[in-house]
Amino acid sequence: MAQIVKRAYKYRFYPTPEQAEELARTFGCVRLVYNKALEERTRAYRLEGRKLSYAESSAALTAWKRTEELSFLNEVSCVPLQQALRHQQMAFSNFFARRAGHPVFKSRKKSRSSAEYTRSAFRWREGNLTLAKMDGPLDIVWSRPLPEGAKPSTVTVSRDAAGRWFVSILVEEKIAPLSPAGSMIGVDVGISALATLSTGERLANPRYEASDRRKLARAQRALARKSPGSGNRARAKLAVARIYARIADRRRDYLHKVTTRLVRENQVIAVEDLTVANMVKNRSLARAISDASWRELRSMLAYKASWYGRELLVVDRWFPSSKLCSACGVLTALMPLDVREWSCGCGAAHDRDVNAAKNILAAGLAER
Ligand SMILES: [Zn+2]
């Protein structure tokens, strides 16, 4: 049966100078409101042991707007400011439920600039999107169509470190499940390969083109030579950010291909709980990079599985996937990280990662 899901479509757009200015001002106000509210919450908690509610934060925002010092907050649409407070509320719920770390202040340099508009703060007419406080619609590059008759419910505008503008449009969409597939698969994430499958297949890490690597190294050397605060340095930084952005785009494309294929081909997909995988595998730069890929892989698998009527099994904490013989079930006491192949007493010869992937599938099915 088809189900209705919320799906975000992200496009580049090119703001007019006025729109860019309005958005930059809005981003600044969003950041300021977020940080002030965070300060208040932290103070209330430290001094009075009290958790502020969304309503209290929202009332504080109203009060700030009445002061002379912060009256400029009235110049931008109030919706993105309210949405920032809603997100902060959510971040604190996650923090108190131990699902996430403590929310941190947003910095102009390090945080992504963004503003979220709900339905009352934009107009959607015949494929034209006009945000509150703006005269004309955004010049969006429709790289793929929105689903027929889709009505946007939320619109998020952002600018990345490379200076590119994006609009992410959330719509409700009817998605029909795929017809059932016969196969089941276990996925073991790794460092040398992105993942190893219980079928023995290895999924390569997203490839960074040699030309990108060369360009990145050159841009980073150029950046290192520029003196702090200079215009040249800002330009050199932007050049580095652009190369990173292209690498990230490629990685995302690749992960979309991989996850779509896994979901298409398999009825059941078993993965490890990633917080565990993180602790088990050693810390290194390579790990930090694969970390980001795993998280993306995992979240894509989760939503695609739910869209298309597949089952994603998440294997519990501390499951000894590498040490267990997938043929006989005997646990090997010692399994150093550098052992890639081993033989069990039962006669089974194992590739470390394939064996782990098989165990993950078996454990997922057993816990189901
Ligand atoms: Zn065995």
XYZ file of N, CA and C in Angstrom, residues 271-273 276 280 315-324 331 355-364 366-367:
84
model
N 22.140 -3.942 10.001
C 23.329 -3.110 10.222
C 23.661 -3.091 11.716
N 24.899 -2.666 12.008
C 25.308 -2.507 13.396
C 24.815 -1.180 13.944
N 24.637 -1.132 15.245
C 24.420 0.144 15.914
C 25.721 0.934 15.799
N 28.294 1.822 18.532
C 29.180 0.734 18.922
C 30.326 0.602 17.935
N 34.411 0.497 18.708
C 35.207 -0.692 18.462
C 36.375 -0.382 17.535
N 21.428 -4.078 14.823
C 21.947 -5.037 15.792
C 22.438 -4.307 17.037
N 22.126 -4.934 18.160
C 22.331 -4.350 19.470
C 23.787 -4.058 19.810
N 23.940 -3.371 20.894
C 25.262 -2.960 21.379
C 26.143 -4.155 21.719
N 27.432 -3.958 21.503
C 28.459 -4.897 21.967
C 28.317 -6.294 21.417
N 27.692 -6.413 20.289
C 27.601 -7.725 19.678
C 28.955 -8.071 19.047
N 29.557 -9.239 19.405
C 30.932 -9.523 18.956
C 30.979 -10.023 17.513
N 30.597 -9.172 16.573
C 30.406 -9.644 15.207
C 31.683 -10.205 14.575
N 32.853 -9.710 14.987
C 34.092 -10.165 14.342
C 34.616 -11.471 14.932
N 34.277 -11.709 16.201
C 34.903 -12.831 16.899
C 34.112 -14.131 16.801
N 32.917 -14.016 16.243
C 32.028 -15.173 16.230
C 32.167 -15.903 14.900
N 32.772 -18.672 19.742
C 33.396 -17.367 19.938
C 34.909 -17.542 20.065
N 32.570 -12.371 7.421
C 32.077 -13.121 8.571
C 31.278 -12.207 9.500
N 31.818 -11.003 9.740
C 31.113 -10.052 10.612
C 29.753 -9.693 10.023
N 29.720 -9.453 8.704
C 28.453 -9.088 8.057
C 27.430 -10.216 8.176
N 27.908 -11.467 8.027
C 26.996 -12.618 8.176
C 26.440 -12.681 9.591
N 27.325 -12.420 10.579
C 26.877 -12.444 11.973
C 25.873 -11.342 12.266
N 26.089 -10.191 11.659
C 25.167 -9.074 11.879
C 23.783 -9.432 11.351
N 23.752 -10.058 10.191
C 22.465 -10.480 9.633
C 21.790 -11.503 10.553
N 22.581 -12.504 10.981
C 22.010 -13.551 11.844
C 21.493 -12.956 13.146
N 22.277 -12.046 13.732
C 21.864 -11.434 15.006
C 20.622 -10.580 14.814
N 20.578 -9.842 13.694
C 19.411 -9.025 13.402
C 18.160 -9.878 13.299
N 17.717 -12.840 14.580
C 17.411 -13.473 15.865
C 16.695 -12.510 16.804
N 17.040 -11.224 16.709
C 16.427 -10.226 17.617
C 15.076 -9.743 17.132
